[in-house]
Amino acid sequence: MEYSPPPLFKQGASARVKMTVFACISIALLLVDARMRTLTTVRKAAATVLYPLQMAALLPRDAIYGVGDYFSTLSSLEKQVRELKRQQIAGALVLQQAQLQTAENNQLRRLMAAREHLPVKSMLAEILYDARDVNSRKVILDRGTQQGVALGLPVIDNQGVVGQVTRVFPFTSEVTLLTDKEQAIPVQLLRNGLRSVAYGRGKSGALELRFTAPNADIQVGDIVVTSGLDGVYPAGLAVARVSQVENSAAGSFGGVVCQPLGGISNNTQLLILMSTPEMPPRPPDEETRALKKHNNKMAPIKEAPKEGVEPAAPAAAAPANNAPPGLMPVMPPPAPKPAPAPAAGAGTGAGTPAAAAPVAAPATTAAAPAAAAANGQPAPAVAKPKEPAR
């Protein structure tokens, strides 16, 4: 049984004929367009008419691509922002370290410049940390007894005095700052040389000149330097600047407030002066002088006997002129002199020269009992001198 469309649907030529005709038309149009360029205008007009339709057809695709690009771009931008922030933080840290190193280098240069002008030897030290006692003003340095640090050494910076070493350990040392309440330093005004003592005021970070006369020549802005009277700080080191002068109308003393010139709280390196100024020997006290002067007026000072030398026997009292010539106790003279020979033919007046000769002869024998008594031995017998012939 043959199947074929009904007669109603049978129209025109067959499909094979139609394909052949359309193929020939297409080839002809291609040849005409290639040779004569006659379809260019038609093509442009068709593209113009169909452009809105093309854009409308591409909208879903562009929307999908745009959403994908948006999220990918957002993710990449977030990564870039995080990376830039990290780089910014790292750069800020590097910048801060560079600024800190620059400040430290500048401070070290100033310290080295100040070190060259110091009259004594100094040592560079770094502040490790503040003391644990919040009621005191102290810092800990990285130098100790192993580096030659001793108690009482002054500590300065390039601007002035900072404090004094009050405790020493093998590898560290404790420095009490000028502003501590227990710290005092002899000072004088640079302008007129007025001397005083500066005391710390604790947490306020200032110094005070106590017990100053109400009419003292002190002005705001005066520079206060060390006087060198304590034997610890060299004279002429800057200490503070007068910031306030308090004159009490009722009291007999006034108060002067000063601000330290040294970097009390903003230093990282300090200079330790390794020696204190030499002081002249202390003069003797006035009482000792007066006592020595009084003793010199009363009696001469006897020297102590040397070892191996026996003390001399006490001198006997001077004999009276009316004692018998042969019984006078006579001390041995330093160098006995021979008695002069009596003159011949002397009369009654020659009795005195003749009687003087036996006096010098028994001098040695008369001193023997005294020497024996001093040595603890029995005294030898002494021969009685003969009376001179009349």
mmCIF file of C-alpha atoms in Angstrom:
data_model
loop_
_atom_site.group_PDB
_atom_site.id
_atom_site.type_symbol
_atom_site.label_atom_id
_atom_site.label_comp_id
_atom_site.label_asym_id
_atom_site.label_seq_id
_atom_site.Cartn_x
_atom_site.Cartn_y
_atom_site.Cartn_z
ATOM 1 C CA MET A 1 0.000 0.000 0.000
ATOM 2 C CA GLU A 2 1.530 3.276 -1.053
ATOM 3 C CA TYR A 3 1.375 6.188 1.312
ATOM 4 C CA SER A 4 1.160 9.627 -0.217
ATOM 5 C CA PRO A 5 -0.190 12.951 0.972
ATOM 6 C CA PRO A 6 -3.748 13.636 0.203
ATOM 7 C CA PRO A 7 -4.566 15.603 -2.879
ATOM 8 C CA LEU A 8 -5.353 18.678 -0.824
ATOM 9 C CA PHE A 9 -1.684 19.049 0.267
ATOM 10 C CA LYS A 10 -0.147 18.356 -3.085
ATOM 11 C CA GLN A 11 1.006 21.817 -4.328
ATOM 12 C CA GLY A 12 3.755 22.905 -6.723
ATOM 13 C CA ALA A 13 6.920 21.098 -7.645
ATOM 14 C CA SER A 14 8.594 18.411 -5.712
ATOM 15 C CA ALA A 15 11.146 18.950 -2.949
ATOM 16 C CA ARG A 16 14.053 17.893 -5.138
ATOM 17 C CA VAL A 17 13.178 20.490 -7.718
ATOM 18 C CA LYS A 18 12.843 23.143 -5.104
ATOM 19 C CA MET A 19 16.266 22.305 -3.618
ATOM 20 C CA THR A 20 17.866 22.482 -7.018
ATOM 21 C CA VAL A 21 16.294 25.833 -7.807
ATOM 22 C CA PHE A 22 17.283 27.382 -4.487
ATOM 23 C CA ALA A 23 20.810 26.084 -4.805
ATOM 24 C CA CYS A 24 21.187 27.669 -8.183
ATOM 25 C CA ILE A 25 19.813 30.972 -6.899
ATOM 26 C CA SER A 26 22.284 30.943 -3.992
ATOM 27 C CA ILE A 27 25.214 30.270 -6.273
ATOM 28 C CA ALA A 28 24.102 33.059 -8.558
ATOM 29 C CA LEU A 29 23.781 35.512 -5.698
ATOM 30 C CA LEU A 30 27.209 34.575 -4.391
ATOM 31 C CA LEU A 31 28.732 35.152 -7.780
ATOM 32 C CA VAL A 32 26.946 38.461 -8.258
ATOM 33 C CA ASP A 33 27.932 39.677 -4.733
ATOM 34 C CA ALA A 34 31.518 38.620 -5.218
ATOM 35 C CA ARG A 35 31.837 40.182 -8.651
ATOM 36 C CA MET A 36 29.684 43.242 -8.545
ATOM 37 C CA ARG A 37 29.272 44.095 -4.781
ATOM 38 C CA THR A 38 25.603 44.665 -5.263
ATOM 39 C CA LEU A 39 24.434 43.225 -1.909
ATOM 40 C CA THR A 40 26.534 45.455 0.364
ATOM 41 C CA THR A 41 23.798 48.032 0.717
ATOM 42 C CA VAL A 42 21.246 45.356 1.404
ATOM 43 C CA ARG A 43 23.462 43.769 4.007
ATOM 44 C CA LYS A 44 23.972 47.094 5.814
ATOM 45 C CA ALA A 45 20.277 47.805 5.856
ATOM 46 C CA ALA A 46 19.543 44.353 7.236
ATOM 47 C CA ALA A 47 22.220 44.724 9.954
ATOM 48 C CA THR A 48 20.766 48.072 10.976
ATOM 49 C CA VAL A 49 17.296 46.667 11.228
ATOM 50 C CA LEU A 50 18.366 43.523 13.081
ATOM 51 C CA TYR A 51 20.801 45.223 15.556
ATOM 52 C CA PRO A 52 18.227 45.840 18.328
ATOM 53 C CA LEU A 53 17.146 42.247 18.049
ATOM 54 C CA GLN A 54 20.747 41.098 18.354
ATOM 55 C CA MET A 55 21.310 43.212 21.473
ATOM 56 C CA ALA A 56 18.118 41.941 23.039
ATOM 57 C CA ALA A 57 19.198 38.393 22.330
ATOM 58 C CA LEU A 58 22.626 39.040 23.928
ATOM 59 C CA LEU A 59 21.255 40.567 27.143
ATOM 60 C CA PRO A 60 20.933 37.293 29.085
ATOM 61 C CA ARG A 61 24.437 36.274 28.140
ATOM 62 C CA ASP A 62 25.892 39.670 29.112
ATOM 63 C CA ALA A 63 23.972 39.595 32.384
ATOM 64 C CA ILE A 64 25.369 36.192 33.300
ATOM 65 C CA TYR A 65 28.887 37.256 32.360
ATOM 66 C CA GLY A 66 28.492 40.547 34.269
ATOM 67 C CA VAL A 67 27.400 38.838 37.456
ATOM 68 C CA GLY A 68 30.319 36.438 37.262
ATOM 69 C CA ASP A 69 32.771 39.246 36.555
ATOM 70 C CA TYR A 70 31.341 41.276 39.433
ATOM 71 C CA PHE A 71 31.856 38.592 42.015
ATOM 72 C CA SER A 72 35.283 37.641 40.724
ATOM 73 C CA THR A 73 36.324 41.276 40.639
ATOM 74 C CA LEU A 74 34.971 41.821 44.147
ATOM 75 C CA SER A 75 36.919 38.857 45.468
ATOM 76 C CA SER A 76 40.128 39.985 43.790
ATOM 77 C CA LEU A 77 39.656 43.517 45.063
ATOM 78 C CA GLU A 78 39.180 42.267 48.611
ATOM 79 C CA LYS A 79 42.386 40.281 48.306
ATOM 80 C CA GLN A 80 44.186 43.342 47.000
ATOM 81 C CA VAL A 81 42.830 45.466 49.854
ATOM 82 C CA ARG A 82 43.991 42.937 52.440
ATOM 83 C CA GLU A 83 47.406 42.764 50.849
ATOM 84 C CA LEU A 84 47.665 46.529 50.697
ATOM 85 C CA LYS A 85 46.669 46.815 54.359
ATOM 86 C CA ARG A 86 49.297 44.264 55.326
ATOM 87 C CA GLN A 87 51.895 46.140 53.317
ATOM 88 C CA GLN A 88 50.774 49.401 54.901
ATOM 89 C CA ILE A 89 51.124 47.975 58.418
ATOM 90 C CA ALA A 90 54.530 46.523 57.584
ATOM 91 C CA GLY A 91 55.580 49.824 56.062
ATOM 92 C CA ALA A 92 54.329 51.706 59.111
ATOM 93 C CA LEU A 93 56.332 49.411 61.401
ATOM 94 C CA VAL A 94 59.422 49.880 59.280
ATOM 95 C CA LEU A 95 58.858 53.630 59.272
ATOM 96 C CA GLN A 96 58.430 53.688 63.051
ATOM 97 C CA GLN A 97 61.574 51.636 63.529
ATOM 98 C CA ALA A 98 63.434 53.908 61.163
ATOM 99 C CA GLN A 99 62.196 56.976 63.021
ATOM 100 C CA LEU A 100 63.100 55.377 66.353
ATOM 101 C CA GLN A 101 66.558 54.483 65.115
ATOM 102 C CA THR A 102 66.973 57.973 63.725
ATOM 103 C CA ALA A 103 65.985 59.474 67.075
ATOM 104 C CA GLU A 104 68.337 57.101 68.912
ATOM 105 C CA ASN A 105 71.151 57.938 66.518
ATOM 106 C CA ASN A 106 70.560 61.643 67.024
ATOM 107 C CA GLN A 107 70.529 61.169 70.787
ATOM 108 C CA LEU A 108 73.694 59.069 70.642
ATOM 109 C CA ARG A 109 75.373 61.740 68.552
ATOM 110 C CA ARG A 110 74.407 64.373 71.102
ATOM 111 C CA LEU A 111 75.632 62.145 73.938
ATOM 112 C CA MET A 112 78.936 61.554 72.173
ATOM 113 C CA ALA A 113 79.298 65.269 71.543
ATOM 114 C CA ALA A 114 78.594 65.990 75.208
ATOM 115 C CA ARG A 115 80.970 63.200 76.243
ATOM 116 C CA GLU A 116 83.862 64.879 74.464
ATOM 117 C CA HIS A 117 83.430 68.025 76.564
ATOM 118 C CA LEU A 118 83.259 66.232 79.934
ATOM 119 C CA PRO A 119 86.316 66.576 82.187
ATOM 120 C CA VAL A 120 85.946 63.008 83.540
ATOM 121 C CA LYS A 121 85.606 59.552 82.023
ATOM 122 C CA SER A 122 82.069 58.398 81.206
ATOM 123 C CA MET A 123 80.276 55.204 80.149
ATOM 124 C CA LEU A 124 77.248 54.814 77.879
ATOM 125 C CA ALA A 125 74.339 52.856 79.413
ATOM 126 C CA GLU A 126 70.852 51.900 78.225
ATOM 127 C CA ILE A 127 67.676 52.057 80.293
ATOM 128 C CA LEU A 128 66.169 48.579 80.664
ATOM 129 C CA TYR A 129 62.983 49.405 82.586
ATOM 130 C CA ASP A 130 61.546 51.557 85.346
ATOM 131 C CA ALA A 131 61.707 50.495 88.982
ATOM 132 C CA ARG A 132 58.775 48.490 90.344
ATOM 133 C CA ASP A 133 58.067 50.978 93.124
ATOM 134 C CA VAL A 134 55.491 53.407 91.746
ATOM 135 C CA ASN A 135 56.116 55.858 94.591
ATOM 136 C CA SER A 136 59.750 56.393 93.619
ATOM 137 C CA ARG A 137 61.440 57.802 90.540
ATOM 138 C CA LYS A 138 64.069 55.219 89.594
ATOM 139 C CA VAL A 139 65.282 53.421 86.470
ATOM 140 C CA ILE A 140 67.405 50.323 85.868
ATOM 141 C CA LEU A 141 70.490 50.495 83.611
ATOM 142 C CA ASP A 142 72.321 47.669 81.827
ATOM 143 C CA ARG A 143 75.677 48.391 83.515
ATOM 144 C CA GLY A 144 76.867 47.054 86.877
ATOM 145 C CA THR A 145 79.931 46.278 88.953
ATOM 146 C CA GLN A 146 81.339 44.088 86.183
ATOM 147 C CA GLN A 147 81.652 47.228 84.065
ATOM 148 C CA GLY A 148 83.083 49.346 86.905
ATOM 149 C CA VAL A 149 79.921 51.095 88.103
ATOM 150 C CA ALA A 150 80.009 52.106 91.791
ATOM 151 C CA LEU A 151 77.625 53.695 94.248
ATOM 152 C CA GLY A 152 77.187 57.448 94.120
ATOM 153 C CA LEU A 153 78.240 57.982 90.498
ATOM 154 C CA PRO A 154 76.293 60.756 88.724
ATOM 155 C CA VAL A 155 74.217 60.038 85.613
ATOM 156 C CA ILE A 156 73.640 62.673 82.898
ATOM 157 C CA ASP A 157 72.451 63.064 79.329
ATOM 158 C CA ASN A 158 73.261 65.585 76.624
ATOM 159 C CA GLN A 159 71.014 68.234 78.246
ATOM 160 C CA GLY A 160 71.890 67.976 81.927
ATOM 161 C CA VAL A 161 71.888 65.932 85.111
ATOM 162 C CA VAL A 162 69.463 62.996 85.301
ATOM 163 C CA GLY A 163 70.197 61.285 88.622
ATOM 164 C CA GLN A 164 72.629 59.282 90.734
ATOM 165 C CA VAL A 165 73.501 55.594 91.088
ATOM 166 C CA THR A 166 72.003 54.417 94.390
ATOM 167 C CA ARG A 167 72.189 50.628 94.053
ATOM 168 C CA VAL A 168 74.608 48.417 92.120
ATOM 169 C CA PHE A 169 74.341 44.783 91.012
ATOM 170 C CA PRO A 170 76.818 42.677 89.012
ATOM 171 C CA PHE A 171 75.234 43.425 85.626
ATOM 172 C CA THR A 172 72.686 46.160 86.357
ATOM 173 C CA SER A 173 72.433 49.302 88.457
ATOM 174 C CA GLU A 174 69.626 51.414 89.879
ATOM 175 C CA VAL A 175 69.554 55.161 89.286
ATOM 176 C CA THR A 176 67.475 57.515 91.415
ATOM 177 C CA LEU A 177 66.245 60.417 89.309
ATOM 178 C CA LEU A 178 66.491 64.042 90.387
ATOM 179 C CA THR A 179 62.736 64.307 90.748
ATOM 180 C CA ASP A 180 62.601 61.634 93.471
ATOM 181 C CA LYS A 181 61.512 62.989 96.855
ATOM 182 C CA GLU A 182 64.602 61.584 98.580
ATOM 183 C CA GLN A 183 67.042 63.141 96.125
ATOM 184 C CA ALA A 184 68.842 66.454 96.722
ATOM 185 C CA ILE A 185 71.628 68.177 94.806
ATOM 186 C CA PRO A 186 73.633 71.345 95.591
ATOM 187 C CA VAL A 187 73.085 73.911 92.852
ATOM 188 C CA GLN A 188 73.698 77.540 92.012
ATOM 189 C CA LEU A 189 72.181 80.057 89.639
ATOM 190 C CA LEU A 190 74.169 80.531 86.472
ATOM 191 C CA ARG A 191 73.284 84.228 86.301
ATOM 192 C CA ASN A 192 74.487 85.405 89.719
ATOM 193 C CA GLY A 193 76.031 82.361 91.432
ATOM 194 C CA LEU A 194 73.413 82.167 94.208
ATOM 195 C CA ARG A 195 73.809 78.764 95.897
ATOM 196 C CA SER A 196 70.988 76.535 97.097
ATOM 197 C CA VAL A 197 69.882 72.884 97.262
ATOM 198 C CA ALA A 198 67.369 71.395 94.809
ATOM 199 C CA TYR A 199 64.960 68.750 96.096
ATOM 200 C CA GLY A 200 62.776 66.436 94.022
ATOM 201 C CA ARG A 201 58.991 66.755 94.144
ATOM 202 C CA GLY A 202 58.064 63.178 93.213
ATOM 203 C CA LYS A 203 55.395 62.456 90.617
ATOM 204 C CA SER A 204 55.044 66.101 89.601
ATOM 205 C CA GLY A 205 58.374 65.792 87.803
ATOM 206 C CA ALA A 206 59.726 69.120 89.090
ATOM 207 C CA LEU A 207 62.442 70.354 91.451
ATOM 208 C CA GLU A 208 62.185 72.781 94.338
ATOM 209 C CA LEU A 209 64.670 75.214 95.875
ATOM 210 C CA ARG A 210 63.649 75.315 99.519
ATOM 211 C CA PHE A 211 64.402 77.845 102.228
ATOM 212 C CA THR A 212 65.285 80.705 99.908
ATOM 213 C CA ALA A 213 65.159 84.244 101.193
ATOM 214 C CA PRO A 214 62.103 86.255 100.106
ATOM 215 C CA ASN A 215 64.348 88.930 98.616
ATOM 216 C CA ALA A 216 66.668 86.479 96.821
ATOM 217 C CA ASP A 217 67.627 87.499 93.293
ATOM 218 C CA ILE A 218 65.842 84.661 91.469
ATOM 219 C CA GLN A 219 63.891 85.194 88.262
ATOM 220 C CA VAL A 220 61.736 82.967 86.097
ATOM 221 C CA GLY A 221 63.884 81.509 83.324
ATOM 222 C CA ASP A 222 67.140 81.390 85.311
ATOM 223 C CA ILE A 223 69.319 78.362 84.589
ATOM 224 C CA VAL A 224 70.296 76.238 87.597
ATOM 225 C CA VAL A 225 73.621 74.351 87.413
ATOM 226 C CA THR A 226 75.550 72.110 89.786
ATOM 227 C CA SER A 227 77.804 73.871 92.279
ATOM 228 C CA GLY A 228 80.180 70.943 92.853
ATOM 229 C CA LEU A 229 80.189 71.435 96.631
ATOM 230 C CA ASP A 230 79.018 67.881 97.350
ATOM 231 C CA GLY A 231 81.994 66.216 95.673
ATOM 232 C CA VAL A 232 79.675 64.031 93.542
ATOM 233 C CA TYR A 233 78.569 66.143 90.573
ATOM 234 C CA PRO A 234 81.128 68.177 88.611
ATOM 235 C CA ALA A 235 80.473 71.891 88.760
ATOM 236 C CA GLY A 236 78.686 73.559 85.857
ATOM 237 C CA LEU A 237 76.338 70.759 84.735
ATOM 238 C CA ALA A 238 72.876 72.010 83.758
ATOM 239 C CA VAL A 239 70.150 70.907 86.170
ATOM 240 C CA ALA A 240 66.902 72.849 85.658
ATOM 241 C CA ARG A 241 65.232 76.099 84.620
ATOM 242 C CA VAL A 242 63.276 78.231 87.084
ATOM 243 C CA SER A 243 59.587 78.093 86.172
ATOM 244 C CA GLN A 244 57.895 79.636 89.208
ATOM 245 C CA VAL A 245 58.962 81.828 92.125
ATOM 246 C CA GLU A 246 56.737 81.665 95.203
ATOM 247 C CA ASN A 247 57.303 84.486 97.680
ATOM 248 C CA SER A 248 55.517 84.027 100.996
ATOM 249 C CA ALA A 249 54.488 87.325 102.562
ATOM 250 C CA ALA A 250 53.847 85.785 105.994
ATOM 251 C CA GLY A 251 56.818 83.410 106.157
ATOM 252 C CA SER A 252 60.520 84.080 106.186
ATOM 253 C CA PHE A 253 61.318 81.746 103.295
ATOM 254 C CA GLY A 254 60.144 81.464 99.718
ATOM 255 C CA GLY A 255 59.802 78.552 97.352
ATOM 256 C CA VAL A 256 61.207 78.212 93.856
ATOM 257 C CA VAL A 257 59.912 75.576 91.416
ATOM 258 C CA CYS A 258 62.184 74.398 88.595
ATOM 259 C CA GLN A 259 61.713 72.145 85.589
ATOM 260 C CA PRO A 260 64.562 69.682 84.882
ATOM 261 C CA LEU A 261 66.509 70.253 81.692
ATOM 262 C CA GLY A 262 67.637 66.631 81.366
ATOM 263 C CA GLY A 263 65.438 63.993 79.785
ATOM 264 C CA ILE A 264 64.063 62.539 82.998
ATOM 265 C CA SER A 265 61.336 60.456 81.343
ATOM 266 C CA ASN A 266 62.136 60.371 77.610
ATOM 267 C CA ASN A 267 65.637 58.917 77.451
ATOM 268 C CA THR A 268 66.781 55.488 76.325
ATOM 269 C CA GLN A 269 70.551 56.006 76.695
ATOM 270 C CA LEU A 270 72.414 57.823 79.465
ATOM 271 C CA LEU A 271 75.991 58.637 80.426
ATOM 272 C CA ILE A 272 77.482 57.448 83.727
ATOM 273 C CA LEU A 273 80.340 59.608 84.989
ATOM 274 C CA MET A 274 82.896 57.043 86.149
ATOM 275 C CA SER A 275 84.705 59.338 88.609
ATOM 276 C CA THR A 276 83.757 62.116 90.963
ATOM 277 C CA PRO A 277 85.656 65.419 91.205
ATOM 278 C CA GLU A 278 88.622 65.393 93.559
ATOM 279 C CA MET A 279 88.042 67.352 96.742
ATOM 280 C CA PRO A 280 90.813 68.939 98.861
ATOM 281 C CA PRO A 281 91.535 67.308 102.254
ATOM 282 C CA ARG A 282 89.222 68.346 105.019
ATOM 283 C CA PRO A 283 90.793 70.883 107.407
ATOM 284 C CA PRO A 284 90.991 70.002 111.128
ATOM 285 C CA ASP A 285 88.089 71.036 113.306
ATOM 286 C CA GLU A 286 88.253 74.281 115.229
ATOM 287 C CA GLU A 287 87.938 72.464 118.567
ATOM 288 C CA THR A 288 90.940 70.281 117.776
ATOM 289 C CA ARG A 289 92.936 73.350 116.808
ATOM 290 C CA ALA A 290 92.023 75.168 120.007
ATOM 291 C CA LEU A 291 92.866 72.112 122.154
ATOM 292 C CA LYS A 292 96.256 71.686 120.512
ATOM 293 C CA LYS A 293 96.986 75.386 120.941
ATOM 294 C CA HIS A 294 96.024 75.225 124.624
ATOM 295 C CA ASN A 295 98.215 72.160 125.229
ATOM 296 C CA ASN A 296 101.159 73.795 123.515
ATOM 297 C CA LYS A 297 100.849 76.765 125.855
ATOM 298 C CA MET A 298 100.572 74.633 129.017
ATOM 299 C CA ALA A 299 103.427 72.133 128.589
ATOM 300 C CA PRO A 300 105.512 70.651 125.804
ATOM 301 C CA ILE A 301 104.376 67.330 124.423
ATOM 302 C CA LYS A 302 106.658 64.434 125.445
ATOM 303 C CA GLU A 303 107.534 61.835 122.899
ATOM 304 C CA ALA A 304 106.943 58.180 123.672
ATOM 305 C CA PRO A 305 110.104 56.169 124.410
ATOM 306 C CA LYS A 306 111.359 54.045 121.576
ATOM 307 C CA GLU A 307 111.506 50.287 121.792
ATOM 308 C CA GLY A 308 114.733 48.942 123.339
ATOM 309 C CA VAL A 309 115.638 52.263 124.951
ATOM 310 C CA GLU A 310 115.301 52.596 128.711
ATOM 311 C CA PRO A 311 113.660 55.727 130.040
ATOM 312 C CA ALA A 312 115.995 58.286 131.565
ATOM 313 C CA ALA A 313 116.046 58.712 135.314
ATOM 314 C CA PRO A 314 114.155 61.699 136.692
ATOM 315 C CA ALA A 315 116.259 64.757 137.304
ATOM 316 C CA ALA A 316 116.984 65.624 140.929
ATOM 317 C CA ALA A 317 116.085 68.916 142.457
ATOM 318 C CA ALA A 318 118.674 71.647 142.367
ATOM 319 C CA PRO A 319 120.743 71.668 145.611
ATOM 320 C CA ALA A 320 120.865 74.597 147.935
ATOM 321 C CA ASN A 321 123.944 76.746 148.054
ATOM 322 C CA ASN A 322 124.566 76.033 151.767
ATOM 323 C CA ALA A 323 124.766 72.194 151.411
ATOM 324 C CA PRO A 324 128.061 70.437 152.136
ATOM 325 C CA PRO A 325 130.191 70.043 149.027
ATOM 326 C CA GLY A 326 130.612 66.266 149.242
ATOM 327 C CA LEU A 327 126.911 65.359 149.833
ATOM 328 C CA MET A 328 125.247 67.105 146.860
ATOM 329 C CA PRO A 329 123.466 64.648 144.455
ATOM 330 C CA VAL A 330 124.801 65.565 141.060
ATOM 331 C CA MET A 331 123.351 64.296 137.715
ATOM 332 C CA PRO A 332 125.873 63.203 135.132
ATOM 333 C CA PRO A 333 126.635 66.103 132.834
ATOM 334 C CA PRO A 334 126.484 65.563 129.052
ATOM 335 C CA ALA A 335 130.252 66.052 128.706
ATOM 336 C CA PRO A 336 132.282 66.407 131.939
ATOM 337 C CA LYS A 337 134.984 68.998 131.737
ATOM 338 C CA PRO A 338 138.295 68.694 133.648
ATOM 339 C CA ALA A 339 138.534 70.918 136.678
ATOM 340 C CA PRO A 340 141.102 73.725 136.422
ATOM 341 C CA ALA A 341 144.226 73.391 138.557
ATOM 342 C CA PRO A 342 144.208 75.514 141.725
ATOM 343 C CA ALA A 343 146.486 78.488 141.687
ATOM 344 C CA ALA A 344 149.579 78.298 143.941
ATOM 345 C CA GLY A 345 149.851 80.540 146.946
ATOM 346 C CA ALA A 346 146.115 81.115 147.188
ATOM 347 C CA GLY A 347 145.012 82.768 150.385
ATOM 348 C CA THR A 348 141.836 82.494 152.317
ATOM 349 C CA GLY A 349 139.848 83.495 149.242
ATOM 350 C CA ALA A 350 141.035 80.377 147.339
ATOM 351 C CA GLY A 351 138.747 78.046 149.287
ATOM 352 C CA THR A 352 135.971 78.218 146.745
ATOM 353 C CA PRO A 353 137.994 77.028 143.685
ATOM 354 C CA ALA A 354 139.586 74.242 145.716
ATOM 355 C CA ALA A 355 136.229 72.985 146.898
ATOM 356 C CA ALA A 356 134.805 72.845 143.354
ATOM 357 C CA ALA A 357 137.187 70.105 142.196
ATOM 358 C CA PRO A 358 135.792 67.221 144.318
ATOM 359 C CA VAL A 359 132.239 68.060 143.173
ATOM 360 C CA ALA A 360 132.820 66.997 139.529
ATOM 361 C CA ALA A 361 134.779 63.860 140.435
ATOM 362 C CA PRO A 362 131.981 61.803 142.078
ATOM 363 C CA ALA A 363 129.495 62.617 139.292
ATOM 364 C CA THR A 364 129.665 59.143 137.734
ATOM 365 C CA THR A 365 129.431 57.332 141.025
ATOM 366 C CA ALA A 366 126.564 59.516 142.200
ATOM 367 C CA ALA A 367 124.496 58.655 139.076
ATOM 368 C CA ALA A 368 124.996 54.896 139.530
ATOM 369 C CA PRO A 369 122.363 54.473 142.307
ATOM 370 C CA ALA A 370 119.753 56.277 140.183
ATOM 371 C CA ALA A 371 120.439 54.106 137.104
ATOM 372 C CA ALA A 372 120.424 50.903 139.208
ATOM 373 C CA ALA A 373 117.138 51.859 140.821
ATOM 374 C CA ALA A 374 115.618 52.483 137.383
ATOM 375 C CA ASN A 375 116.696 48.982 136.225
ATOM 376 C CA GLY A 376 115.402 47.263 139.385
ATOM 377 C CA GLN A 377 118.937 46.266 140.654
ATOM 378 C CA PRO A 378 120.449 46.943 144.101
ATOM 379 C CA ALA A 379 122.356 50.142 144.268
ATOM 380 C CA PRO A 380 126.184 49.740 144.558
ATOM 381 C CA ALA A 381 128.101 51.226 147.409
ATOM 382 C CA VAL A 382 129.272 54.743 146.823
ATOM 383 C CA ALA A 383 132.546 55.914 148.316
ATOM 384 C CA LYS A 384 132.348 59.079 150.338
ATOM 385 C CA PRO A 385 134.530 61.758 148.835
ATOM 386 C CA LYS A 386 137.316 63.148 150.919
ATOM 387 C CA GLU A 387 137.051 66.572 152.296
ATOM 388 C CA PRO A 388 139.386 69.058 150.707
ATOM 389 C CA ALA A 389 142.385 70.147 152.666
ATOM 390 C CA ARG A 390 142.021 73.393 154.434
#
